Short mmCIF file of C-alpha atoms and ligand atoms in Angstrom, two decimals:
data_model
loop_
_atom_site.label_atom_id
_atom_site.label_comp_id
_atom_site.label_asym_id
_atom_site.label_seq_id
_atom_site.Cartn_x
_atom_site.Cartn_y
_atom_site.Cartn_z
CA MET W 1 2.11 0.30 15.87
CA GLU W 2 1.38 2.74 18.68
CA ALA W 3 2.93 5.88 17.13
CA LEU W 4 0.75 5.39 14.04
CA HIS W 5 -2.41 4.77 16.10
CA LYS W 6 -1.71 7.97 18.06
CA LYS W 7 -1.19 9.99 14.87
CA ILE W 8 -4.42 8.65 13.36
CA ARG W 9 -6.35 9.45 16.55
CA GLU W 10 -4.91 12.97 16.77
CA GLU W 11 -4.71 14.03 13.11
CA GLY W 12 -6.90 11.66 11.10
CA ILE W 13 -10.20 13.07 9.86
CA VAL W 14 -13.19 10.77 9.41
CA LEU W 15 -14.80 11.94 6.16
CA SER W 16 -17.53 9.29 6.11
CA GLU W 17 -18.15 5.80 7.51
CA GLN W 18 -15.93 4.53 4.66
CA VAL W 19 -13.17 7.11 4.25
CA LEU W 20 -10.40 8.28 6.57
CA LYS W 21 -8.41 11.37 5.61
CA VAL W 22 -4.76 11.28 6.66
CA ASP W 23 -3.30 13.99 4.48
CA ALA W 24 -1.67 15.71 7.47
CA PHE W 25 0.98 12.97 7.76
CA LEU W 26 0.68 10.22 5.12
CA ASN W 27 -0.54 11.15 1.66
CA HIS W 28 -0.21 14.88 1.15
CA GLN W 29 1.92 16.36 3.89
CA ILE W 30 4.31 13.62 5.02
CA ASP W 31 5.76 13.08 8.51
CA PRO W 32 9.26 11.77 7.68
CA ALA W 33 10.06 10.53 11.19
CA LEU W 34 6.82 8.53 11.33
CA MET W 35 7.46 7.25 7.81
CA GLN W 36 10.91 6.06 8.88
CA GLN W 37 9.37 4.15 11.81
CA ILE W 38 6.86 2.62 9.39
CA GLY W 39 9.67 1.53 7.06
CA ASP W 40 11.65 0.05 9.95
CA GLU W 41 8.58 -1.88 11.12
CA PHE W 42 7.89 -3.38 7.67
CA ALA W 43 11.59 -4.20 7.28
CA THR W 44 11.57 -6.06 10.62
CA LEU W 45 8.35 -7.93 9.81
CA PHE W 46 9.63 -9.09 6.41
CA ALA W 47 13.34 -9.37 7.31
CA ASN W 48 13.81 -13.05 6.50
CA SER W 49 11.49 -13.36 3.52
CA GLY W 50 14.10 -13.24 0.75
CA ILE W 51 12.66 -10.04 -0.72
CA THR W 52 14.48 -8.59 -3.75
CA LYS W 53 12.11 -5.74 -4.73
CA ILE W 54 9.37 -3.59 -3.25
CA VAL W 55 6.40 -2.66 -5.42
CA THR W 56 3.86 0.09 -4.72
CA ILE W 57 1.53 2.48 -6.62
CA GLU W 58 2.11 6.18 -7.12
CA ALA W 59 1.76 8.45 -5.33
CA SER W 60 0.72 7.64 -1.76
CA GLY W 61 2.52 4.32 -1.48
CA ILE W 62 5.91 5.75 -2.40
CA ALA W 63 6.89 7.28 0.96
CA PRO W 64 6.39 4.14 3.10
CA ALA W 65 7.80 1.96 0.31
CA VAL W 66 11.00 4.00 0.01
CA MET W 67 11.60 3.95 3.76
CA THR W 68 11.15 0.18 3.78
CA GLY W 69 13.46 -0.25 0.77
CA LEU W 70 16.08 1.93 2.44
CA LYS W 71 16.04 -0.26 5.55
CA LEU W 72 16.08 -3.53 3.60
CA GLY W 73 18.65 -2.22 1.09
CA ILE W 74 16.57 -3.14 -1.96
CA PRO W 75 15.04 -1.20 -4.90
CA VAL W 76 11.52 0.23 -4.89
CA ILE W 77 9.32 0.24 -8.01
CA PHE W 78 6.13 2.28 -8.19
CA ALA W 79 3.47 1.37 -10.70
CA ARG W 80 2.64 4.39 -12.82
CA LYS W 81 -0.93 5.52 -13.32
CA HIS W 82 -0.29 7.77 -16.28
CA GLN W 83 1.06 7.14 -19.73
CA SER W 84 4.38 8.79 -19.01
CA LEU W 85 6.50 5.88 -20.15
CA THR W 86 7.66 5.91 -23.75
CA LEU W 87 5.37 4.11 -26.13
CA THR W 88 8.16 1.76 -27.22
CA GLU W 89 8.56 0.39 -23.72
CA ASN W 90 7.22 -3.06 -22.87
CA LEU W 91 4.88 -2.95 -19.89
CA PHE W 92 3.18 -5.22 -17.42
CA SER W 93 -0.20 -3.61 -16.78
CA ALA W 94 -3.51 -4.06 -14.96
CA THR W 95 -6.68 -2.08 -14.47
CA VAL W 96 -7.62 -0.85 -11.03
CA TYR W 97 -10.83 0.68 -9.77
CA SER W 98 -9.99 3.55 -7.43
CA PHE W 99 -11.92 3.46 -4.17
CA THR W 100 -11.43 7.15 -3.46
CA LYS W 101 -11.77 8.53 -7.01
CA GLN W 102 -14.41 6.00 -8.17
CA THR W 103 -12.78 5.73 -11.58
CA GLU W 104 -11.00 2.91 -13.38
CA SER W 105 -7.41 3.40 -14.44
CA THR W 106 -4.54 1.41 -15.87
CA ILE W 107 -1.35 0.98 -13.90
CA ALA W 108 1.91 -0.21 -15.41
CA ILE W 109 5.47 -1.26 -14.62
CA SER W 110 8.23 -1.56 -17.20
CA THR W 111 9.24 -5.16 -17.97
CA ARG W 112 12.84 -4.03 -17.42
CA HIS W 113 12.36 -3.74 -13.65
CA LEU W 114 10.68 -7.02 -12.68
CA THR W 115 11.88 -10.53 -13.57
CA SER W 116 10.89 -14.09 -12.73
CA SER W 117 13.69 -14.29 -10.16
CA ASP W 118 12.23 -11.44 -8.09
CA ARG W 119 10.50 -11.97 -4.76
CA VAL W 120 8.31 -8.97 -4.13
CA LEU W 121 6.95 -7.15 -1.10
CA ILE W 122 3.90 -4.99 -1.93
CA ILE W 123 3.55 -1.81 0.14
CA ASP W 124 0.56 0.54 0.11
CA ASP W 125 -0.87 3.31 2.27
CA PHE W 126 -4.41 1.87 2.56
CA LEU W 127 -6.15 -1.46 2.10
CA ALA W 128 -9.89 -1.07 1.47
CA ASN W 129 -11.51 -3.39 -1.07
CA GLY W 130 -8.13 -4.66 -2.26
CA LYS W 131 -8.39 -3.51 -5.88
CA ALA W 132 -4.99 -1.80 -5.84
CA SER W 133 -3.35 -4.83 -4.19
CA GLN W 134 -4.96 -7.27 -6.64
CA ALA W 135 -3.76 -5.17 -9.61
CA LEU W 136 -0.21 -5.18 -8.25
CA ILE W 137 -0.37 -8.95 -7.68
CA SER W 138 -1.49 -9.36 -11.30
CA ILE W 139 1.49 -7.34 -12.54
CA ILE W 140 3.93 -9.31 -10.37
CA LYS W 141 2.49 -12.59 -11.70
CA GLN W 142 2.79 -11.34 -15.30
CA ALA W 143 6.53 -10.96 -14.61
CA GLY W 144 6.65 -14.53 -13.26
CA ALA W 145 7.87 -13.12 -9.94
CA SER W 146 6.59 -14.25 -6.53
CA VAL W 147 4.72 -12.28 -3.86
CA ALA W 148 6.35 -12.46 -0.43
CA GLY W 149 3.54 -10.52 1.21
CA LEU W 150 1.83 -7.17 1.62
CA GLY W 151 2.70 -4.38 4.02
CA ILE W 152 -0.20 -2.01 4.57
CA VAL W 153 0.01 1.20 6.60
CA ILE W 154 -3.75 1.47 7.33
CA GLU W 155 -6.14 -1.43 6.79
CA LYS W 156 -9.88 -0.79 6.96
CA SER W 157 -10.83 -4.23 8.19
CA PHE W 158 -14.57 -3.62 7.66
CA GLN W 159 -14.04 -3.60 3.88
CA GLY W 160 -13.38 -6.75 1.88
CA GLY W 161 -9.74 -6.46 0.77
CA ARG W 162 -8.12 -8.18 3.73
CA ALA W 163 -10.45 -11.19 3.72
CA GLU W 164 -9.87 -11.78 0.00
CA LEU W 165 -6.07 -11.64 0.36
CA ASP W 166 -6.25 -13.98 3.37
CA ALA W 167 -8.38 -16.42 1.36
CA GLN W 168 -5.80 -16.33 -1.45
CA GLY W 169 -3.10 -17.26 1.07
CA TYR W 170 -1.10 -14.03 1.04
CA ARG W 171 0.68 -12.76 4.13
CA VAL W 172 -0.74 -9.33 5.02
CA GLU W 173 0.88 -7.17 7.70
CA SER W 174 -1.06 -4.00 8.55
CA LEU W 175 0.38 -1.47 10.98
CA ALA W 176 -3.03 -0.04 11.90
CA ARG W 177 -6.25 -2.03 11.55
CA VAL W 178 -9.38 0.12 11.61
CA LYS W 179 -12.47 -1.76 12.73
CA SER W 180 -14.94 1.08 12.18
CA LEU W 181 -15.29 4.77 11.34
CA ASN W 182 -18.86 4.94 12.58
CA GLY W 183 -20.00 8.09 14.34
CA GLY W 184 -16.92 9.96 13.15
CA VAL W 185 -14.73 7.93 15.50
CA VAL W 186 -11.78 5.71 14.54
CA THR W 187 -11.99 2.35 16.33
CA PHE W 188 -9.04 -0.03 15.97
CA VAL W 189 -9.10 -3.84 15.91
CA GLU W 190 -7.75 -4.95 19.34
P1 5GP L 1 -8.53 -0.55 -2.44
O1 5GP L 1 -7.90 -0.70 -3.79
O2 5GP L 1 -7.96 -1.51 -1.41
O3 5GP L 1 -10.01 -0.57 -2.47
O4 5GP L 1 -8.17 0.91 -1.95
C1 5GP L 1 -6.82 1.20 -1.69
C2 5GP L 1 -6.42 2.50 -2.32
O5 5GP L 1 -7.46 3.48 -2.24
C3 5GP L 1 -5.22 3.05 -1.58
O6 5GP L 1 -4.11 3.00 -2.45
C4 5GP L 1 -5.59 4.45 -1.20
O7 5GP L 1 -4.89 5.36 -2.01
C5 5GP L 1 -7.06 4.59 -1.47
N1 5GP L 1 -7.88 4.57 -0.24
C6 5GP L 1 -8.75 3.59 0.14
N2 5GP L 1 -9.39 3.92 1.25
C7 5GP L 1 -8.93 5.14 1.63
C8 5GP L 1 -9.23 6.01 2.72
O8 5GP L 1 -10.07 5.75 3.61
N3 5GP L 1 -8.54 7.18 2.77
C9 5GP L 1 -7.62 7.53 1.83
N4 5GP L 1 -6.99 8.69 2.00
N5 5GP L 1 -7.31 6.72 0.78
C10 5GP L 1 -7.96 5.54 0.68
#
């Protein structure tokens, strides 16, 4: 997606050979027009996949997920990272190791929002080692729902997440695929 590549080139900051900072437009300050284009792109890619729900993780996945849900006309659920749900609520949950924070946390979705008849599109801002995606897949499976695919805004193809999802047979659509961050430069997969 050319507009996204341009934004990454112009406003992305390479923090290390592993980490790209995009808080000027994606996960702190948000560019709504770009986010709308991202949502439209995911909606087009997954138009005929019978999707009934979109699932993401708070907080950075919410903006692209909502724009996609708006275009497809379906609800968006974000897995919560904090124990803000009432204790009486039944939850599907999974543990996820955070690549950026280097801590393990539990994420959860209320059993009221996902059922075995749902077909789910997972949306997230980044795909690195795939821990967040695998945790969401686990939650969707606990509900007995099916995974239609994953829509990723920025995939770092040099980390292992994409290969693992491919090997498991999931459809992964990434709008920007970063081949390397070496030398402080973002290089995209052709
Ligand atoms: P994974 O679970 O695939 O290892 O990492 C994905 C999650 O870690 C994303 O939800 C994202 O929030 C965060 N993340 C991974 N790599 C980066 C990165 O290079 N930059 C930023 N800003 N977040 C990242």
